[in-house]
Coordinates of C-alpha atoms and ligand atoms in Angstrom, one line a residue:
M1 CA 85.7 98.1 114.7
S2 CA 83.4 96.0 116.7
N3 CA 83.8 93.7 119.6
R4 CA 87.8 92.4 120.2
L5 CA 88.3 88.8 119.9
H6 CA 91.0 87.2 121.9
F7 CA 92.5 84.1 121.0
D8 CA 95.8 82.1 122.5
A9 CA 96.8 82.0 118.7
V10 CA 95.7 83.2 115.7
V11 CA 96.1 81.4 112.3
I12 CA 96.2 83.0 108.6
G13 CA 94.7 80.7 105.9
A14 CA 92.8 77.4 105.8
G15 CA 94.9 75.7 102.9
F16 CA 96.6 72.2 104.0
A17 CA 99.2 74.4 106.2
G18 CA 96.4 76.3 108.2
M19 CA 94.4 73.3 108.8
F20 CA 97.0 71.0 110.3
M21 CA 98.1 73.7 112.2
L22 CA 94.8 74.3 113.7
Q23 CA 94.9 70.3 114.4
R24 CA 98.0 70.5 116.6
L25 CA 97.1 74.1 118.1
R26 CA 93.9 72.1 119.4
E27 CA 95.9 69.2 120.8
L28 CA 98.0 71.7 122.6
G29 CA 94.9 73.3 123.6
L30 CA 95.1 76.5 122.5
R31 CA 92.0 78.6 121.6
T32 CA 93.2 78.9 118.1
R33 CA 90.9 80.8 115.4
V34 CA 91.8 80.3 111.4
L35 CA 91.1 83.4 109.2
E36 CA 90.4 82.8 105.6
A37 CA 90.0 84.6 102.6
G38 CA 88.1 82.1 100.8
S39 CA 84.7 80.3 101.5
D40 CA 86.1 77.1 101.9
V41 CA 89.3 75.3 103.1
G42 CA 91.6 74.5 100.4
G43 CA 94.3 77.3 99.5
T44 CA 96.0 77.1 96.2
W45 CA 93.7 74.6 95.8
Y46 CA 90.2 76.7 96.3
W47 CA 91.3 79.1 93.7
N48 CA 93.1 77.2 91.4
R49 CA 89.9 76.0 89.7
Y50 CA 91.3 76.6 85.9
P51 CA 90.9 73.5 83.8
G52 CA 93.7 70.6 83.8
A53 CA 94.5 72.0 87.0
R54 CA 96.7 69.4 88.3
C55 CA 99.2 68.4 91.0
D56 CA 102.6 67.3 89.8
V57 CA 103.6 65.1 92.9
E58 CA 102.0 61.4 92.6
S59 CA 98.8 61.6 94.6
M60 CA 99.9 59.3 97.1
E61 CA 102.3 61.5 98.5
Y62 CA 100.8 64.7 98.1
S63 CA 98.8 63.9 101.3
Y64 CA 99.3 64.3 105.0
S65 CA 101.0 61.4 106.9
F66 CA 100.0 62.6 110.1
D67 CA 97.0 60.6 110.7
G68 CA 97.2 57.0 110.0
A69 CA 93.5 56.0 109.7
L70 CA 93.2 59.2 107.2
Q71 CA 95.8 57.7 105.0
Q72 CA 94.5 54.6 105.1
E73 CA 90.6 55.3 104.8
W74 CA 91.0 57.8 101.7
E75 CA 91.1 57.1 98.2
W76 CA 92.6 58.7 95.5
S77 CA 91.9 58.0 92.1
E78 CA 94.6 58.8 89.7
R79 CA 98.3 59.0 89.6
Y80 CA 98.2 62.7 89.6
S81 CA 95.2 64.1 91.3
A82 CA 93.2 66.9 89.7
Q83 CA 91.9 70.0 91.5
P84 CA 88.6 68.9 92.2
E85 CA 89.6 65.7 94.0
I86 CA 92.4 67.7 96.0
L87 CA 89.6 70.0 97.2
K88 CA 87.2 67.3 98.0
Y89 CA 90.2 65.6 99.9
A90 CA 90.7 69.1 102.2
Q91 CA 87.0 69.2 102.5
Y92 CA 87.5 65.9 103.9
V93 CA 90.1 66.5 106.4
A94 CA 88.1 69.5 107.7
D95 CA 85.3 67.0 107.9
R96 CA 87.1 64.4 109.8
F97 CA 88.8 66.9 112.5
E98 CA 85.6 69.1 113.0
L99 CA 88.2 71.8 111.7
R100 CA 85.5 74.3 110.2
K101 CA 84.4 75.6 113.5
D102 CA 87.6 77.4 114.6
I103 CA 88.0 78.5 110.6
Q104 CA 86.2 82.0 110.0
F105 CA 85.8 82.1 106.1
Q106 CA 85.7 85.2 104.2
T107 CA 87.7 87.2 106.6
K108 CA 90.7 88.6 104.5
V109 CA 93.3 89.7 107.3
V110 CA 95.0 93.5 106.0
S111 CA 97.2 93.9 108.8
A112 CA 99.0 92.7 112.2
K113 CA 100.8 94.7 114.9
W114 CA 102.5 93.8 117.7
S115 CA 102.1 95.5 121.7
E116 CA 105.1 94.9 123.3
K117 CA 103.3 96.2 126.3
A118 CA 100.7 93.4 126.1
S119 CA 102.4 90.7 124.3
R120 CA 100.1 90.0 122.0
W121 CA 99.1 90.9 118.3
T122 CA 96.6 93.0 116.8
V123 CA 95.2 91.6 113.8
L124 CA 92.3 93.4 111.8
T125 CA 90.5 91.9 109.0
D126 CA 88.4 93.1 105.8
T127 CA 85.3 92.5 107.8
G128 CA 86.3 95.2 110.2
E129 CA 86.7 92.5 113.3
R130 CA 89.9 92.9 115.6
F131 CA 91.5 89.8 116.8
E132 CA 94.0 89.6 119.7
C133 CA 96.4 86.7 120.1
Q134 CA 99.9 86.0 121.6
F135 CA 101.1 83.7 118.6
L136 CA 100.5 84.7 115.0
I137 CA 101.1 81.9 112.6
T138 CA 100.9 82.6 108.8
A139 CA 99.8 79.9 106.6
V140 CA 99.5 81.8 103.6
G141 CA 100.9 79.3 100.6
C142 CA 103.6 80.1 98.4
L143 CA 102.0 80.7 95.6
S144 CA 98.2 82.6 96.1
L145 CA 98.8 86.1 95.4
P146 CA 98.3 86.1 91.6
N147 CA 100.2 88.2 89.5
R148 CA 98.4 90.1 86.7
P149 CA 100.2 92.3 84.4
K150 CA 98.4 95.1 83.7
F151 CA 98.4 96.7 80.0
P152 CA 97.3 100.0 78.3
G153 CA 93.8 99.6 77.5
D154 CA 93.4 97.1 80.0
D155 CA 89.6 98.5 81.1
E156 CA 88.6 98.6 77.7
F157 CA 88.3 94.9 76.7
A158 CA 84.9 94.2 76.1
G159 CA 85.5 90.1 76.4
Q160 CA 85.6 88.2 79.7
I161 CA 89.4 88.3 81.5
Y162 CA 90.4 85.4 84.1
H163 CA 93.4 84.5 86.1
T164 CA 94.1 80.8 86.3
G165 CA 95.0 81.3 90.0
L166 CA 91.4 83.2 90.2
W167 CA 89.3 80.9 88.6
P168 CA 85.5 81.2 89.0
K169 CA 83.6 78.8 90.8
A170 CA 80.8 77.9 88.1
P171 CA 82.0 76.6 85.0
V172 CA 84.0 78.7 82.0
D173 CA 82.2 77.7 78.5
F174 CA 84.9 78.6 76.2
R175 CA 83.0 76.8 73.0
G176 CA 82.4 78.9 70.2
K177 CA 85.0 81.7 71.3
R178 CA 88.3 83.0 70.5
V179 CA 90.3 82.6 73.5
G180 CA 93.8 84.3 74.1
V181 CA 96.4 82.6 76.9
I182 CA 98.9 84.9 78.2
G183 CA 102.1 82.7 79.9
T184 CA 103.1 79.4 79.3
G185 CA 103.8 78.1 82.9
S186 CA 102.6 75.2 84.3
S187 CA 99.3 76.4 84.7
A188 CA 99.0 77.4 81.0
I189 CA 100.4 74.4 79.6
Q190 CA 98.0 72.3 82.1
L191 CA 95.3 74.5 80.8
V192 CA 95.6 75.0 77.1
P193 CA 95.0 71.4 75.6
L194 CA 91.5 71.4 77.5
V195 CA 90.7 75.0 75.9
A196 CA 91.8 73.8 72.7
K197 CA 89.4 71.4 72.6
D198 CA 86.5 73.7 73.4
A199 CA 87.1 76.8 71.7
D200 CA 87.1 78.0 68.0
R201 CA 90.0 79.7 67.9
L202 CA 93.2 79.7 70.9
F203 CA 96.1 82.0 70.6
V204 CA 98.6 81.3 72.8
F205 CA 101.4 84.2 73.7
Q206 CA 104.5 82.8 74.7
R207 CA 107.1 85.0 76.3
T208 CA 109.5 82.1 77.4
P209 CA 109.1 78.5 76.1
N210 CA 109.3 75.8 79.1
Y211 CA 110.1 72.5 79.7
S212 CA 107.3 70.2 80.0
L213 CA 107.1 66.3 80.3
P214 CA 104.1 63.5 79.4
A215 CA 102.8 63.1 82.8
K216 CA 101.7 59.5 81.6
N217 CA 98.5 59.7 84.5
R218 CA 96.3 56.7 84.7
K219 CA 93.7 55.8 87.4
L220 CA 95.3 54.0 90.0
D221 CA 94.9 50.3 90.2
P222 CA 93.3 49.3 94.0
V223 CA 95.5 46.3 94.1
A224 CA 98.7 48.4 93.5
V225 CA 97.0 51.2 96.0
N226 CA 96.6 48.5 99.2
R227 CA 100.3 47.0 98.4
Y228 CA 101.4 50.9 98.9
K229 CA 99.3 51.3 101.9
S230 CA 100.3 48.4 103.6
R231 CA 103.7 50.1 103.8
Y232 CA 102.7 54.0 104.3
D233 CA 104.9 54.6 107.0
V234 CA 107.9 53.4 104.8
Y235 CA 107.2 55.4 102.2
R236 CA 106.7 58.6 104.3
R237 CA 109.9 57.6 106.3
L238 CA 111.5 57.7 102.6
A239 CA 109.9 60.7 101.7
R240 CA 111.1 62.9 104.6
K241 CA 114.7 61.7 104.6
A242 CA 114.8 62.2 100.5
A243 CA 116.1 66.0 99.5
V244 CA 112.9 67.0 97.7
G245 CA 110.4 64.7 99.9
I246 CA 109.4 62.4 97.3
A247 CA 109.4 58.8 98.2
A248 CA 109.6 58.0 94.5
F249 CA 112.3 59.8 93.2
P250 CA 115.4 58.4 92.1
T251 CA 118.5 59.1 94.8
P252 CA 121.2 60.3 91.7
I253 CA 124.3 58.8 92.3
K254 CA 126.3 59.3 89.0
S255 CA 127.4 62.4 87.3
A256 CA 125.6 63.4 83.9
L257 CA 129.2 63.5 82.9
E258 CA 130.8 60.4 83.7
V259 CA 128.8 58.1 81.4
D260 CA 128.8 57.4 78.1
D261 CA 126.6 58.4 75.3
V262 CA 124.6 54.9 74.6
E263 CA 124.3 54.8 78.9
R264 CA 123.1 58.5 79.4
D265 CA 120.6 58.2 76.4
L266 CA 119.2 54.9 78.5
T267 CA 119.0 56.7 81.7
Y268 CA 117.2 60.0 80.4
T269 CA 114.7 57.3 78.4
H270 CA 114.3 55.5 81.0
A271 CA 113.3 58.9 83.2
W272 CA 111.6 60.6 80.5
S273 CA 109.1 57.6 80.6
A274 CA 108.3 57.4 83.7
G275 CA 106.9 60.7 83.9
S276 CA 107.9 62.5 86.5
T277 CA 109.8 66.0 87.5
G278 CA 112.4 63.8 88.9
F279 CA 113.7 63.7 85.2
S280 CA 116.0 66.7 86.4
R281 CA 117.2 64.1 89.1
A282 CA 118.3 61.7 86.7
Y283 CA 122.0 62.6 87.5
I284 CA 123.5 64.2 90.5
D285 CA 124.9 67.6 88.6
I286 CA 121.9 68.1 85.8
I287 CA 121.0 71.2 88.4
R288 CA 124.8 71.7 89.4
D289 CA 126.6 71.7 86.4
E290 CA 125.8 73.1 82.9
E291 CA 127.8 70.9 81.0
A292 CA 125.7 67.9 82.8
N293 CA 122.6 69.9 82.0
L294 CA 122.5 70.7 78.7
T295 CA 122.7 66.8 78.7
A296 CA 119.8 66.6 80.0
A297 CA 118.2 69.8 78.3
E298 CA 119.1 68.4 74.7
F299 CA 117.4 65.2 75.3
A300 CA 114.7 67.2 76.3
R301 CA 114.4 69.5 73.4
A302 CA 114.6 66.5 71.1
R303 CA 111.5 65.4 72.4
I304 CA 109.6 68.8 71.9
R305 CA 110.6 68.3 68.5
D306 CA 109.5 65.1 68.4
A307 CA 105.7 65.9 69.8
V308 CA 104.7 68.8 67.2
K309 CA 104.8 67.7 63.6
N310 CA 104.8 71.4 62.9
K311 CA 108.4 72.2 62.6
K312 CA 108.5 76.1 62.5
V313 CA 106.2 75.8 64.9
A314 CA 107.9 73.3 67.1
E315 CA 111.5 75.6 67.3
K316 CA 109.5 78.0 68.9
L317 CA 108.4 75.9 71.5
V318 CA 111.8 74.6 72.7
P319 CA 112.7 76.9 75.5
T320 CA 116.9 77.6 75.5
Y321 CA 117.3 78.0 79.5
P322 CA 118.9 75.1 81.8
I323 CA 116.7 72.3 82.2
G324 CA 115.2 72.2 85.8
T325 CA 116.4 76.0 86.7
K326 CA 112.8 77.1 86.7
R327 CA 109.8 74.3 87.8
L328 CA 110.0 71.5 85.2
C329 CA 106.2 71.3 83.7
L330 CA 104.2 67.9 83.3
D331 CA 101.3 68.0 80.7
T332 CA 99.0 65.9 78.8
G333 CA 99.3 67.1 75.2
Y334 CA 100.3 69.8 75.7
F335 CA 103.3 70.3 72.7
E336 CA 100.6 68.2 70.0
T337 CA 97.9 70.8 71.0
F338 CA 99.9 73.1 68.7
D339 CA 99.6 71.0 65.8
R340 CA 95.2 71.5 66.1
P341 CA 94.3 73.8 63.0
N342 CA 92.3 76.2 65.6
V343 CA 95.3 77.0 68.0
D344 CA 98.4 79.7 67.2
L345 CA 101.3 80.0 69.2
V346 CA 102.3 83.9 69.2
D347 CA 105.8 84.9 70.3
V348 CA 105.6 87.6 72.2
R349 CA 109.1 87.9 73.1
S350 CA 110.0 88.9 69.6
D351 CA 106.4 90.6 68.9
P352 CA 105.3 91.9 72.2
I353 CA 102.3 92.9 73.8
V354 CA 101.3 96.1 73.3
S355 CA 97.6 97.1 74.7
L356 CA 94.4 95.1 75.3
T357 CA 92.0 96.6 73.3
R358 CA 88.2 96.7 73.0
E359 CA 88.1 93.7 70.6
G360 CA 91.2 92.1 72.1
L361 CA 94.5 92.4 72.1
R362 CA 97.4 93.9 70.2
T363 CA 101.1 93.6 69.9
V364 CA 103.8 95.1 68.2
S365 CA 102.7 94.1 65.0
A366 CA 99.7 92.2 65.1
E367 CA 96.0 92.3 66.2
Y368 CA 94.1 89.4 68.0
A369 CA 90.3 89.6 68.2
L370 CA 89.2 87.8 71.3
D371 CA 85.9 87.3 73.3
A372 CA 88.2 85.8 76.3
I373 CA 91.4 86.3 77.6
V374 CA 93.0 83.9 80.5
F375 CA 95.9 85.4 82.3
A376 CA 98.4 82.2 83.4
T377 CA 100.8 84.9 84.3
G378 CA 101.8 83.1 87.7
F379 CA 102.4 84.6 91.3
D380 CA 104.2 86.9 93.3
A381 CA 105.8 84.1 94.8
V382 CA 106.6 83.2 98.6
T383 CA 106.7 86.5 99.9
G384 CA 104.4 88.1 97.9
P385 CA 101.3 86.9 100.1
L386 CA 103.4 88.0 103.1
Q387 CA 104.2 91.3 102.5
A388 CA 100.6 91.7 101.3
I389 CA 99.6 92.0 104.7
D390 CA 100.6 94.9 106.8
I391 CA 102.5 93.1 109.6
R392 CA 104.4 95.7 111.9
N393 CA 106.6 95.0 115.0
Q394 CA 106.6 97.0 118.0
F395 CA 108.7 99.7 116.6
D396 CA 105.9 99.9 113.7
Q397 CA 108.5 98.5 111.7
A398 CA 106.6 97.1 108.4
L399 CA 107.7 93.6 107.1
S400 CA 107.9 94.4 103.5
E401 CA 110.1 97.5 104.7
K402 CA 112.3 94.8 106.3
W403 CA 112.6 93.0 103.8
K404 CA 112.6 95.6 100.7
E405 CA 116.3 94.2 99.8
G406 CA 114.4 90.6 99.9
P407 CA 113.5 88.3 102.8
Q408 CA 115.5 87.9 106.3
T409 CA 114.3 85.0 108.2
Y410 CA 115.6 82.4 110.2
L411 CA 115.1 79.1 109.1
G412 CA 112.3 80.5 107.2
L413 CA 110.2 80.0 110.4
M414 CA 111.0 83.7 112.2
T415 CA 111.9 86.8 111.0
S416 CA 113.6 89.0 113.4
G417 CA 112.0 91.4 115.6
F418 CA 108.7 90.0 114.9
K419 CA 108.2 88.1 118.1
N420 CA 105.7 85.0 118.4
L421 CA 104.9 85.5 114.2
F422 CA 105.6 82.3 112.9
M423 CA 105.8 81.4 109.4
I424 CA 104.9 78.5 107.9
T425 CA 106.8 77.4 104.8
G426 CA 108.3 80.9 104.7
P427 CA 111.3 82.4 102.3
G428 CA 114.5 80.3 103.2
S429 CA 113.0 76.9 104.0
P430 CA 112.4 74.4 101.2
S431 CA 108.3 74.9 100.6
I432 CA 108.3 75.0 96.8
L433 CA 111.4 73.3 95.8
V434 CA 109.9 70.0 97.2
N435 CA 106.4 68.1 98.2
V436 CA 104.8 70.8 99.8
F437 CA 102.9 68.5 102.3
V438 CA 106.6 66.7 103.8
A439 CA 107.4 70.7 104.5
I440 CA 104.3 71.9 105.6
E441 CA 104.3 68.9 108.1
Q442 CA 107.4 69.4 109.1
H443 CA 107.3 73.1 109.9
V444 CA 103.8 72.5 111.6
E445 CA 105.4 70.1 114.3
W446 CA 108.4 71.8 114.4
I447 CA 106.3 74.9 115.9
T448 CA 104.3 72.7 117.8
Q449 CA 107.4 71.1 119.5
C450 CA 108.8 75.1 120.4
L451 CA 105.3 76.7 121.5
T452 CA 105.3 72.9 123.9
H453 CA 109.2 73.8 124.8
M454 CA 108.1 77.3 125.7
R455 CA 104.9 76.5 127.9
Q456 CA 107.2 73.8 129.6
E457 CA 109.6 76.2 130.5
N458 CA 107.7 79.1 131.1
K459 CA 108.2 81.6 128.0
S460 CA 105.9 83.7 126.6
V461 CA 107.7 85.3 123.8
I462 CA 109.9 83.8 121.0
D463 CA 112.0 86.3 118.8
A464 CA 114.8 84.9 115.7
E465 CA 118.3 86.6 116.8
E466 CA 119.6 88.8 113.8
T467 CA 123.3 87.5 114.0
A468 CA 121.4 83.9 113.4
E469 CA 119.2 85.3 110.4
R470 CA 122.2 86.6 108.7
H471 CA 123.7 83.5 108.9
W472 CA 120.9 81.9 107.6
R473 CA 120.4 84.2 104.6
E474 CA 124.6 83.6 103.9
E475 CA 123.6 79.8 104.3
V476 CA 120.3 80.0 101.9
D477 CA 122.2 82.2 99.2
A478 CA 125.4 80.2 99.2
I479 CA 123.7 76.9 98.7
A480 CA 121.5 78.5 95.6
N481 CA 124.4 79.7 94.5
R482 CA 126.3 76.4 94.3
T483 CA 123.2 75.3 91.6
L484 CA 122.0 76.4 88.3
L485 CA 118.6 77.7 90.1
A486 CA 119.6 81.2 91.1
K487 CA 121.0 82.0 87.6
A488 CA 117.4 81.5 85.8
N489 CA 115.1 84.4 85.8
S490 CA 111.9 82.2 87.4
W491 CA 109.8 83.0 90.2
Y492 CA 112.3 81.5 92.7
V493 CA 114.4 84.6 92.7
G494 CA 111.7 87.3 91.9
A495 CA 112.5 87.6 88.9
N496 CA 108.4 87.8 87.1
I497 CA 107.6 90.6 89.2
E498 CA 109.0 93.7 88.3
G499 CA 110.8 95.7 91.0
K500 CA 111.2 92.6 93.5
P501 CA 114.8 92.2 94.6
R502 CA 116.4 89.3 92.7
V503 CA 117.0 87.1 95.9
F504 CA 116.8 83.0 96.1
L505 CA 113.4 82.3 97.9
P506 CA 113.4 78.8 98.8
Y507 CA 116.1 76.7 100.5
A508 CA 117.9 74.8 98.1
G509 CA 120.1 72.1 100.1
G510 CA 116.9 69.8 100.5
M511 CA 114.3 68.4 102.9
A512 CA 116.3 65.9 104.8
E513 CA 119.0 68.5 105.4
Y514 CA 117.0 71.1 106.2
T515 CA 114.8 68.9 109.1
A516 CA 118.5 67.8 110.6
V517 CA 119.4 71.9 110.8
C518 CA 115.9 72.3 112.6
E519 CA 116.5 69.2 114.9
R520 CA 120.0 70.4 115.4
V521 CA 118.6 73.8 116.7
V522 CA 116.6 72.5 118.9
A523 CA 118.7 70.0 120.4
E524 CA 121.1 73.3 121.1
G525 CA 118.1 74.4 123.3
Y526 CA 116.7 76.7 120.2
S527 CA 120.1 78.0 119.2
G528 CA 119.2 81.5 117.3
F529 CA 116.3 82.2 119.0
Q530 CA 115.3 84.2 122.0
M531 CA 112.7 83.3 124.4
S532 CA 111.4 85.5 127.5
Ligands
NA7_1 P1 104.6 80.7 86.0 O1 105.1 79.3 86.2 O2 105.0 82.0 86.5 O3 104.5 81.4 84.6 C1 104.0 82.5 84.0 C2 103.9 82.9 82.6 O4 103.3 83.8 82.5 C3 105.0 82.1 82.0 O5 105.0 81.9 80.9 C4 105.4 84.1 82.3 O6 106.6 84.4 81.1 C5 104.5 84.6 81.7 N1 104.1 86.0 81.9 C6 104.0 86.7 82.9 N2 104.1 88.1 82.5 C7 103.9 88.3 81.1 C8 103.6 89.6 80.6 N3 103.5 90.2 80.9 N4 103.3 88.8 79.3 C9 103.7 87.7 78.8 N5 103.9 86.8 79.3 C10 103.7 87.0 81.1 O7 103.6 80.8 86.7 P2 102.2 79.4 86.7 O8 101.2 79.9 87.2 O9 102.0 78.6 85.2 O10 102.8 78.2 87.8 C11 103.4 78.9 88.9 C12 103.6 77.1 90.0 O11 102.4 77.0 90.3 C13 103.9 76.2 89.2 O12 105.6 76.3 88.9 C14 103.6 75.2 90.2 O13 104.5 75.1 90.6 C15 102.2 75.6 90.2 P3 108.1 84.2 81.3 O14 108.5 83.3 81.5 O15 107.9 85.1 82.7 O16 108.7 85.1 80.2

């Protein structure tokens, strides 16, 4: 342990949340250091470099709104941006606001401990450095701890192993190779069509088929972009007031069950052709009512059957769970890929993977010779990245110990007993259920406002009250239980990670409602928080 480094605030992570937090803390005049495991900014978009990685929120909305000049000068080229362009945007923002001078890269935070006596956090890193700070702010992202299932024989495989969430920087050449992709979530759905074009043979190991609609991605028309930009503030305001933080999404007013078949079919056809995850918002009750959901699910299932010529394979690709209860995907030619002669779909629900072998992969009934295996197996979402750090309060209680039955937070911003620890897009906040940029900006602004208030009131320590936290947990659960979301075996409830408690992780009440609650808390003099 070398020198101690003293700061007012330490921010963990230099993705979009950490970058904006840094910018705001600087404006407050706080001496801040951002610690980032990667070698550059970008977070999720730094790590997820797999072929086809692309955002499912439209570029014009998936960007910062905090700086008018920035949003005017940045030019997006496509309706849905691909990873390289989003990473370039992150780098551009870092340059423009000279953020890098306060970011320490290739530095992973391993632990943080609050000292009651000093009223400070001590943060230790894998570089052996020790940072001391008054405020610790996590900006670790919700989908940043890869889930890489281990199989017997894991170390024996002689070929290359990749994970979509830890993709190498150097291009991967699949030409002439036999490739296996494990998983059929959003990442695989984006990756598979591109790998299929290059690989000699591609085996897609599917446990659960997923819903996906054609993204209808396209180059952006500069005239339309300029028109959009001339009203950017209006769109941003609309986004903040919209349930999912996306201005372009429809605000449903009707029930799927109150209209006749013809009207419903027209609505779904229109929503499907829009190429957006807003499809599940075509009616107010798709995510709330099983019967309503079935109408949308049946429409989507028919589209998948239409897309695949091989009817036997098509049937295997048709999801059976209620649509929209796991994250709806957008694709470019995913289902059609399974008609290619070099692509095979392997149902590992009925024929599970038993082991990796030197030559490839073995299921109960077959062996697959492979040169490369891609794990598109997702993430230990939302709580995983926070619990991966050994965060301890003054009683030496670990965050992961406190959260062993599931996360407990107040507004997803703080967790009681862990003083001066703020979380951006923490569990219990809208985060990944909404346009994450809107969620990030709202959280950063709230934290900034709170720190300003503390300074004005001459307070140096803040904590969440246990009662407020308990009520918030009940509220988050109650809202989720009014939807079908809580029932699905998704990463929203931690069902993808063995042994993870089944708790609904994000707040499902919508961005506008959540913001209103946060504003009310402030208006009530930070009700539910204790400052000293
Ligand atoms: P997801 O959506 O969690 O998908 C992971 C996929 O991997 C999913 O199909 C899983 O099947 C599959 N999986 C996980 N473990 C296994 C094992 N052991 N065997 C076979 N198949 C397995 O992750 P993504 O990266 O695609 O997407 C995450 C989010 O990133 C996405 O929602 C976007 O917001 C961006 P399962 O469904 O569990 O049966």
